[in-house]
mmCIF file of C-alpha atoms and ligand atoms in Angstrom:
data_model
loop_
_atom_site.group_PDB
_atom_site.id
_atom_site.type_symbol
_atom_site.label_atom_id
_atom_site.label_comp_id
_atom_site.label_asym_id
_atom_site.label_seq_id
_atom_site.Cartn_x
_atom_site.Cartn_y
_atom_site.Cartn_z
ATOM 1 C CA MET J 254 0.000 0.000 0.000
ATOM 2 C CA GLY J 255 3.027 2.265 -0.357
ATOM 3 C CA ARG J 256 3.220 3.121 3.320
ATOM 4 C CA GLU J 257 6.628 4.070 4.764
ATOM 5 C CA PRO J 258 7.821 1.549 7.336
ATOM 6 C CA PRO J 259 7.559 3.121 10.787
ATOM 7 C CA SER J 260 10.894 4.385 12.016
ATOM 8 C CA HIS J 261 10.122 3.805 15.658
ATOM 9 C CA PHE J 262 7.853 2.315 18.204
ATOM 10 C CA SER J 263 7.208 3.671 21.652
ATOM 11 C CA LEU J 264 6.516 2.304 25.098
ATOM 12 C CA THR J 265 4.871 4.400 27.751
ATOM 13 C CA PRO J 266 5.793 2.808 31.067
ATOM 14 C CA GLN J 267 3.547 3.662 33.959
ATOM 15 C CA ARG J 268 4.656 0.935 36.356
ATOM 16 C CA VAL J 269 6.598 -2.343 36.315
ATOM 17 C CA CYS J 270 7.032 -3.355 32.687
ATOM 18 C CA LEU J 271 5.464 -6.699 31.812
ATOM 19 C CA MET J 272 5.664 -6.177 28.069
ATOM 20 C CA ASP J 273 8.832 -6.465 26.054
ATOM 21 C CA PRO J 274 8.110 -4.270 23.020
ATOM 22 C CA LYS J 275 11.190 -5.552 21.197
ATOM 23 C CA ARG J 276 9.745 -9.045 21.242
ATOM 24 C CA TRP J 277 6.379 -7.731 20.035
ATOM 25 C CA GLU J 278 8.090 -5.735 17.299
ATOM 26 C CA ARG J 279 9.917 -8.840 16.110
ATOM 27 C CA ALA J 280 6.576 -10.647 15.832
ATOM 28 C CA LEU J 281 5.029 -7.755 13.842
ATOM 29 C CA ALA J 282 8.009 -7.333 11.486
ATOM 30 C CA GLY J 283 7.015 -7.309 7.834
ATOM 31 C CA ILE J 284 3.338 -6.406 8.403
ATOM 32 C CA ASP J 285 2.416 -3.210 6.561
ATOM 33 C CA LEU J 286 1.303 -1.195 9.608
ATOM 34 C CA GLY J 287 1.684 2.368 10.822
ATOM 35 C CA PRO J 288 3.648 3.041 14.032
ATOM 36 C CA ARG J 289 2.989 0.855 17.051
ATOM 37 C CA HIS J 290 2.637 2.342 20.538
ATOM 38 C CA TYR J 291 2.901 0.081 23.578
ATOM 39 C CA TYR J 292 1.437 0.997 26.941
ATOM 40 C CA GLN J 293 1.709 -0.810 30.232
ATOM 41 C CA GLN J 294 -1.628 0.515 31.492
ATOM 42 C CA VAL J 295 -4.254 2.738 29.896
ATOM 43 C CA GLY J 296 -7.886 3.645 30.440
ATOM 44 C CA SER J 297 -8.933 2.435 26.993
ATOM 45 C CA THR J 298 -6.748 1.883 23.916
ATOM 46 C CA ASN J 299 -9.623 3.366 21.858
ATOM 47 C CA ASP J 300 -9.151 6.678 23.716
ATOM 48 C CA ILE J 301 -5.430 6.707 22.948
ATOM 49 C CA ALA J 302 -6.215 5.917 19.311
ATOM 50 C CA GLU J 303 -8.596 8.887 19.221
ATOM 51 C CA GLN J 304 -5.813 11.127 20.535
ATOM 52 C CA LYS J 305 -3.495 9.755 17.842
ATOM 53 C CA ILE J 306 -6.066 10.589 15.138
ATOM 54 C CA ASN J 307 -6.368 14.126 16.518
ATOM 55 C CA GLN J 308 -2.573 14.428 16.483
ATOM 56 C CA GLY J 309 -2.411 13.379 12.818
ATOM 57 C CA SER J 310 -1.068 9.827 13.238
ATOM 58 C CA PRO J 311 -0.942 7.791 10.041
ATOM 59 C CA ASP J 312 -3.307 5.087 8.915
ATOM 60 C CA LEU J 313 -2.939 1.728 10.666
ATOM 61 C CA THR J 314 -1.211 3.166 13.743
ATOM 62 C CA VAL J 315 -1.635 0.509 16.439
ATOM 63 C CA ILE J 316 -2.115 1.094 20.174
ATOM 64 C CA ILE J 317 -1.401 -1.927 22.355
ATOM 65 C CA ALA J 318 -1.887 -2.106 26.120
ATOM 66 C CA ASP J 319 -1.014 -4.734 28.660
ATOM 67 C CA GLU J 320 -3.849 -3.593 30.934
ATOM 68 C CA GLN J 321 -6.947 -1.402 30.539
ATOM 69 C CA VAL J 322 -8.570 0.088 33.600
ATOM 70 C CA ALA J 323 -11.522 1.609 31.727
ATOM 71 C CA GLY J 324 -11.824 -0.745 28.768
ATOM 72 C CA ARG J 325 -15.231 -0.533 27.134
ATOM 73 C CA GLY J 326 -17.422 -2.779 25.066
ATOM 74 C CA ARG J 327 -20.480 -2.145 22.953
ATOM 75 C CA GLN J 328 -23.608 -0.554 24.371
ATOM 76 C CA GLY J 329 -21.789 1.082 27.268
ATOM 77 C CA ARG J 330 -20.583 -2.174 28.765
ATOM 78 C CA MET J 331 -17.234 -2.550 30.532
ATOM 79 C CA TRP J 332 -14.445 -4.639 29.006
ATOM 80 C CA HIS J 333 -12.193 -6.395 31.481
ATOM 81 C CA THR J 334 -8.440 -6.357 30.614
ATOM 82 C CA PRO J 335 -6.268 -7.383 33.577
ATOM 83 C CA PRO J 336 -2.459 -7.282 33.131
ATOM 84 C CA ASP J 337 -0.550 -9.987 31.267
ATOM 85 C CA ALA J 338 -3.653 -11.986 30.314
ATOM 86 C CA ALA J 339 -5.293 -10.579 27.194
ATOM 87 C CA LEU J 340 -4.756 -8.717 23.987
ATOM 88 C CA ALA J 341 -6.221 -5.206 23.972
ATOM 89 C CA PHE J 342 -5.408 -3.101 20.968
ATOM 90 C CA SER J 343 -6.846 -0.433 18.700
ATOM 91 C CA VAL J 344 -6.051 0.324 15.084
ATOM 92 C CA VAL J 345 -6.355 3.814 13.601
ATOM 93 C CA ILE J 346 -8.280 3.779 10.329
ATOM 94 C CA LEU J 347 -8.259 6.935 8.214
ATOM 95 C CA PRO J 348 -10.786 7.667 5.477
ATOM 96 C CA GLN J 349 -9.337 6.910 2.067
ATOM 97 C CA ALA J 350 -10.961 7.014 -1.333
ATOM 98 C CA GLY J 351 -11.909 3.541 -2.470
ATOM 99 C CA ILE J 352 -11.133 1.881 0.877
ATOM 100 C CA VAL J 353 -12.777 3.477 3.924
ATOM 101 C CA HIS J 354 -15.520 6.077 3.632
ATOM 102 C CA LYS J 355 -18.747 7.066 5.372
ATOM 103 C CA GLY J 356 -20.626 4.524 3.294
ATOM 104 C CA ASN J 357 -18.745 1.434 4.459
ATOM 105 C CA LEU J 358 -17.880 2.192 8.098
ATOM 106 C CA SER J 359 -20.236 -0.593 9.147
ATOM 107 C CA ARG J 360 -17.915 -3.088 7.430
ATOM 108 C CA LEU J 361 -15.085 -2.314 9.887
ATOM 109 C CA THR J 362 -16.668 -4.426 12.622
ATOM 110 C CA GLY J 363 -16.657 -7.293 10.134
ATOM 111 C CA LEU J 364 -13.026 -6.582 9.260
ATOM 112 C CA GLY J 365 -11.973 -6.966 12.884
ATOM 113 C CA ALA J 366 -14.084 -10.047 13.532
ATOM 114 C CA LEU J 367 -13.075 -11.721 10.268
ATOM 115 C CA ALA J 368 -9.375 -11.035 10.902
ATOM 116 C CA VAL J 369 -9.587 -12.698 14.316
ATOM 117 C CA ALA J 370 -11.700 -15.692 13.235
ATOM 118 C CA GLN J 371 -9.587 -16.384 10.144
ATOM 119 C CA ALA J 372 -6.250 -15.894 11.935
ATOM 120 C CA LEU J 373 -7.261 -18.271 14.736
ATOM 121 C CA GLN J 374 -8.127 -20.929 12.180
ATOM 122 C CA ASP J 375 -5.139 -20.419 9.854
ATOM 123 C CA SER J 376 -2.388 -19.875 12.432
ATOM 124 C CA PHE J 377 -3.570 -21.825 15.487
ATOM 125 C CA SER J 378 -6.050 -24.371 14.081
ATOM 126 C CA ILE J 379 -8.733 -22.945 16.368
ATOM 127 C CA ARG J 380 -12.230 -23.171 14.888
ATOM 128 C CA ALA J 381 -13.873 -19.823 15.368
ATOM 129 C CA CYS J 382 -16.997 -18.133 14.041
ATOM 130 C CA ILE J 383 -18.452 -14.627 14.124
ATOM 131 C CA LYS J 384 -21.464 -14.052 16.327
ATOM 132 C CA TRP J 385 -22.818 -11.118 14.364
ATOM 133 C CA PRO J 386 -21.961 -8.389 14.610
ATOM 134 C CA ASN J 387 -18.871 -8.164 16.775
ATOM 135 C CA ASP J 388 -18.049 -11.264 18.782
ATOM 136 C CA VAL J 389 -15.746 -14.121 17.862
ATOM 137 C CA LEU J 390 -16.812 -17.427 19.370
ATOM 138 C CA VAL J 391 -14.681 -20.478 20.032
ATOM 139 C CA GLU J 392 -16.474 -23.618 21.223
ATOM 140 C CA ASP J 393 -19.658 -21.482 21.276
ATOM 141 C CA LYS J 394 -18.132 -19.116 23.851
ATOM 142 C CA LYS J 395 -16.894 -15.576 23.417
ATOM 143 C CA ALA J 396 -13.128 -15.294 22.899
ATOM 144 C CA CYS J 397 -13.012 -11.811 21.367
ATOM 145 C CA GLY J 398 -15.037 -8.605 21.102
ATOM 146 C CA VAL J 399 -14.685 -5.821 18.544
ATOM 147 C CA LEU J 400 -15.597 -2.185 19.150
ATOM 148 C CA VAL J 401 -15.550 0.299 16.265
ATOM 149 C CA GLU J 402 -15.844 4.006 17.031
ATOM 150 C CA SER J 403 -15.703 6.896 14.599
ATOM 151 C CA ILE J 404 -14.481 10.471 14.974
ATOM 152 C CA TRP J 405 -16.292 13.294 13.182
ATOM 153 C CA LYS J 406 -15.825 17.001 12.672
ATOM 154 C CA GLY J 407 -19.334 18.085 11.731
ATOM 155 C CA ASP J 408 -20.263 15.679 8.980
ATOM 156 C CA GLN J 409 -16.620 15.066 8.018
ATOM 157 C CA LEU J 410 -15.238 11.665 8.978
ATOM 158 C CA GLN J 411 -11.838 12.203 10.653
ATOM 159 C CA GLY J 412 -11.118 8.566 11.306
ATOM 160 C CA ALA J 413 -12.328 5.342 12.813
ATOM 161 C CA ILE J 414 -10.937 3.173 15.559
ATOM 162 C CA LEU J 415 -10.996 -0.581 15.356
ATOM 163 C CA GLY J 416 -10.621 -1.837 18.917
ATOM 164 C CA MET J 417 -10.246 -5.514 19.679
ATOM 165 C CA GLY J 418 -10.046 -7.455 22.905
ATOM 166 C CA ILE J 419 -8.996 -11.121 22.863
ATOM 167 C CA ASN J 420 -9.000 -13.435 25.867
ATOM 168 C CA ILE J 421 -5.620 -15.149 25.763
ATOM 169 C CA ASN J 422 -5.426 -16.897 29.115
ATOM 170 C CA PRO J 423 -8.113 -17.704 31.688
ATOM 171 C CA ARG J 424 -7.156 -14.735 33.902
ATOM 172 C CA ALA J 425 -8.582 -12.532 31.143
ATOM 173 C CA LEU J 426 -12.106 -13.804 31.805
ATOM 174 C CA PRO J 427 -14.402 -11.730 33.998
ATOM 175 C CA ASP J 428 -16.488 -13.213 36.770
ATOM 176 C CA PRO J 429 -18.939 -15.561 34.972
ATOM 177 C CA ASP J 430 -21.831 -14.241 37.089
ATOM 178 C CA GLY J 431 -21.637 -10.881 35.351
ATOM 179 C CA LEU J 432 -21.524 -12.319 31.822
ATOM 180 C CA ARG J 433 -24.409 -12.167 29.360
ATOM 181 C CA PHE J 434 -22.770 -14.844 27.218
ATOM 182 C CA PRO J 435 -20.227 -17.511 28.264
ATOM 183 C CA ALA J 436 -16.561 -16.660 27.643
ATOM 184 C CA ILE J 437 -13.425 -18.657 26.870
ATOM 185 C CA SER J 438 -9.721 -17.924 26.526
ATOM 186 C CA LEU J 439 -7.634 -19.163 23.612
ATOM 187 C CA GLU J 440 -5.294 -21.038 25.947
ATOM 188 C CA GLU J 441 -8.241 -23.045 27.251
ATOM 189 C CA ALA J 442 -9.194 -23.838 23.661
ATOM 190 C CA VAL J 443 -5.746 -25.104 22.632
ATOM 191 C CA ASP J 444 -4.722 -26.370 26.073
ATOM 192 C CA GLN J 445 -1.298 -24.757 25.874
ATOM 193 C CA ALA J 446 0.353 -21.415 26.529
ATOM 194 C CA LEU J 447 0.197 -18.854 23.723
ATOM 195 C CA ALA J 448 2.404 -15.803 23.182
ATOM 196 C CA ARG J 449 0.162 -12.731 22.906
ATOM 197 C CA GLU J 450 2.426 -11.141 20.315
ATOM 198 C CA ASP J 451 2.058 -14.176 18.020
ATOM 199 C CA VAL J 452 -1.740 -13.928 18.174
ATOM 200 C CA LEU J 453 -1.552 -10.176 17.537
ATOM 201 C CA ALA J 454 0.739 -10.682 14.540
ATOM 202 C CA ALA J 455 -1.566 -13.297 12.997
ATOM 203 C CA VAL J 456 -4.637 -11.055 13.461
ATOM 204 C CA LEU J 457 -3.010 -7.880 12.143
ATOM 205 C CA LYS J 458 -1.512 -9.695 9.156
ATOM 206 C CA THR J 459 -4.951 -11.018 8.211
ATOM 207 C CA MET J 460 -6.539 -7.615 8.801
ATOM 208 C CA VAL J 461 -3.997 -5.808 6.632
ATOM 209 C CA ASP J 462 -4.538 -8.386 3.901
ATOM 210 C CA TRP J 463 -8.326 -7.738 3.780
ATOM 211 C CA TYR J 464 -8.144 -4.002 4.428
ATOM 212 C CA PRO J 465 -7.689 -2.772 0.822
ATOM 213 C CA ARG J 466 -10.576 -5.085 -0.189
ATOM 214 C CA LEU J 467 -12.988 -3.820 2.467
ATOM 215 C CA ASP J 468 -15.429 -2.685 -0.234
ATOM 216 C CA SER J 469 -15.257 -5.908 -2.248
ATOM 217 C CA ASP J 470 -17.774 -8.712 -2.666
ATOM 218 C CA ALA J 471 -15.001 -11.132 -1.700
ATOM 219 C CA PHE J 472 -14.733 -9.470 1.703
ATOM 220 C CA LEU J 473 -18.492 -9.637 2.282
ATOM 221 C CA GLN J 474 -18.501 -13.291 1.256
ATOM 222 C CA ALA J 475 -15.600 -14.172 3.591
ATOM 223 C CA TRP J 476 -17.360 -12.368 6.481
ATOM 224 C CA GLU J 477 -20.634 -14.155 5.715
ATOM 225 C CA ASP J 478 -18.903 -17.542 5.425
ATOM 226 C CA ARG J 479 -17.661 -17.212 8.994
ATOM 227 C CA LEU J 480 -21.003 -16.304 10.597
ATOM 228 C CA CYS J 481 -22.070 -18.539 13.476
ATOM 229 C CA TRP J 482 -25.413 -20.358 13.048
ATOM 230 C CA ARG J 483 -25.858 -19.536 9.369
ATOM 231 C CA GLY J 484 -28.920 -21.403 8.101
ATOM 232 C CA GLN J 485 -29.985 -22.040 11.694
ATOM 233 C CA ASP J 486 -32.658 -20.534 13.914
ATOM 234 C CA VAL J 487 -31.640 -17.970 16.501
ATOM 235 C CA ILE J 488 -33.447 -15.965 19.168
ATOM 236 C CA LEU J 489 -33.379 -12.242 18.489
ATOM 237 C CA SER J 490 -33.587 -9.649 21.209
ATOM 238 C CA VAL J 491 -34.720 -6.366 19.747
ATOM 239 C CA ALA J 492 -34.704 -3.332 22.054
ATOM 240 C CA ASP J 493 -38.136 -2.643 23.621
ATOM 241 C CA ALA J 494 -39.767 -5.570 21.808
ATOM 242 C CA PRO J 495 -40.539 -9.166 22.768
ATOM 243 C CA GLN J 496 -37.931 -11.755 21.766
ATOM 244 C CA CYS J 497 -38.543 -13.417 18.431
ATOM 245 C CA GLN J 498 -37.023 -16.162 16.348
ATOM 246 C CA GLY J 499 -35.444 -16.054 12.918
ATOM 247 C CA ARG J 500 -33.208 -18.093 10.604
ATOM 248 C CA ILE J 501 -29.868 -16.515 9.631
ATOM 249 C CA LEU J 502 -29.620 -16.154 5.860
ATOM 250 C CA GLY J 503 -26.540 -13.969 5.462
ATOM 251 C CA LEU J 504 -25.389 -10.377 5.181
ATOM 252 C CA ASP J 505 -26.512 -7.367 3.181
ATOM 253 C CA PRO J 506 -23.783 -5.263 1.529
ATOM 254 C CA ASP J 507 -23.789 -2.800 4.443
ATOM 255 C CA GLY J 508 -23.164 -5.633 6.905
ATOM 256 C CA SER J 509 -26.772 -5.824 8.121
ATOM 257 C CA LEU J 510 -27.879 -9.309 9.130
ATOM 258 C CA ARG J 511 -30.505 -10.890 6.876
ATOM 259 C CA LEU J 512 -32.917 -13.378 8.428
ATOM 260 C CA SER J 513 -36.183 -15.048 7.582
ATOM 261 C CA ASP J 514 -38.886 -14.801 10.219
ATOM 262 C CA PRO J 515 -41.107 -17.789 11.079
ATOM 263 C CA SER J 516 -43.571 -16.774 8.323
ATOM 264 C CA GLY J 517 -40.739 -16.822 5.771
ATOM 265 C CA LYS J 518 -40.558 -13.051 5.408
ATOM 266 C CA VAL J 519 -36.989 -11.763 4.907
ATOM 267 C CA VAL J 520 -35.935 -9.034 7.339
ATOM 268 C CA SER J 521 -32.647 -7.201 7.843
ATOM 269 C CA PHE J 522 -31.226 -5.683 11.016
ATOM 270 C CA GLN J 523 -28.459 -3.128 11.206
ATOM 271 C CA ILE J 524 -25.555 -3.374 13.616
ATOM 272 C CA GLY J 525 -26.719 -2.292 17.063
ATOM 273 C CA GLU J 526 -30.380 -3.183 16.537
ATOM 274 C CA ILE J 527 -30.448 -6.747 17.840
ATOM 275 C CA GLN J 528 -28.670 -9.318 20.004
ATOM 276 C CA LEU J 529 -28.456 -12.973 18.940
ATOM 277 C CA ARG J 530 -28.566 -16.220 20.851
ATOM 278 C CA PRO J 531 -28.764 -19.776 19.516
ATOM 279 C CA VAL J 532 -32.174 -21.347 20.008
ATOM 280 C CA ASP J 533 -30.917 -24.232 22.136
ATOM 281 C CA ARG J 534 -29.257 -21.940 24.694
ATOM 282 C CA SER J 535 -32.214 -19.721 25.374
HETATM 283 C C1 LIG R 503 -17.618 -5.942 22.987
HETATM 284 O O1 LIG R 503 -17.590 -7.163 22.945
HETATM 285 O O2 LIG R 503 -18.591 -5.332 23.471
HETATM 286 C C2 LIG R 503 -16.465 -5.159 22.409
HETATM 287 C C3 LIG R 503 -15.229 -5.233 23.278
HETATM 288 C C4 LIG R 503 -14.060 -4.449 22.718
HETATM 289 C C5 LIG R 503 -12.887 -4.403 23.666
HETATM 290 C C6 LIG R 503 -11.691 -3.749 23.044
HETATM 291 S S1 LIG R 503 -10.221 -3.978 24.006
HETATM 292 C C7 LIG R 503 -9.384 -2.818 23.037
HETATM 293 C C8 LIG R 503 -10.345 -1.683 22.765
HETATM 294 N N1 LIG R 503 -10.333 -0.730 23.857
HETATM 295 C C9 LIG R 503 -11.501 -0.702 24.493
HETATM 296 O O3 LIG R 503 -11.764 0.032 25.474
HETATM 297 N N2 LIG R 503 -12.360 -1.555 23.938
HETATM 298 C C10 LIG R 503 -11.779 -2.252 22.813
#
């Protein structure tokens, strides 16, 4: 993509250093990214990414934190990131003609989820699927969440932030009592220790590979192919409405989920409108 290789990376130490950025940089070598910034502890990597956008940081700048003390998930939920247990990172995405624009922002959630699901399969032989819109499931439990936020000046898109949190080892999992959906770490799935930087490298490599094709039919197809419960019935929770059931058909070009309702009528829901649950877990 003609991007200059970053000349530096930075670490912002705020207490005892658990991360070794040199090791992480070795793992990321050769991936066409912007600068990487490593933090021992932050509120939320998405907030740091927003600051980087405001400071004029280049496309695909990556913010990586060992620990988040105010990590957030979708719909105002908290995201738990204790030290040395998870991957928490955010990627700066700048608007670019033909790649990212107002009209395809909703595909960025798919980009993050697809990159994780595909990288887990290709690099670690972990079977993973995308619980639309933003969760990656392993063994039917949540291993990763994606949070996309966008920055505007008036109606001008300044940039978007693709934030991803991946449970690497069991310490990353929050108290199960507070969970809406069961969670799993990748180390539980493979029954061995994993290096966080290797998982990050696999995910970012896959993301960077799809990124220039965000607008393509091939991207939409790959995203759709990895949906959990495709062709199966799911329970839909729609805000302020009784739960209903539908069969997952696929995705519309804007990333909306297409389902058939029990009468056979085809309906689409945009990201943020509904929550899904498989029928047999309700
Ligand atoms: C969700 O499942 O609701 C989305 C979770 C997204 C968590 C990641 S961790 C890195 C980035 N920083 C945050 O504060 N949130 C995202």
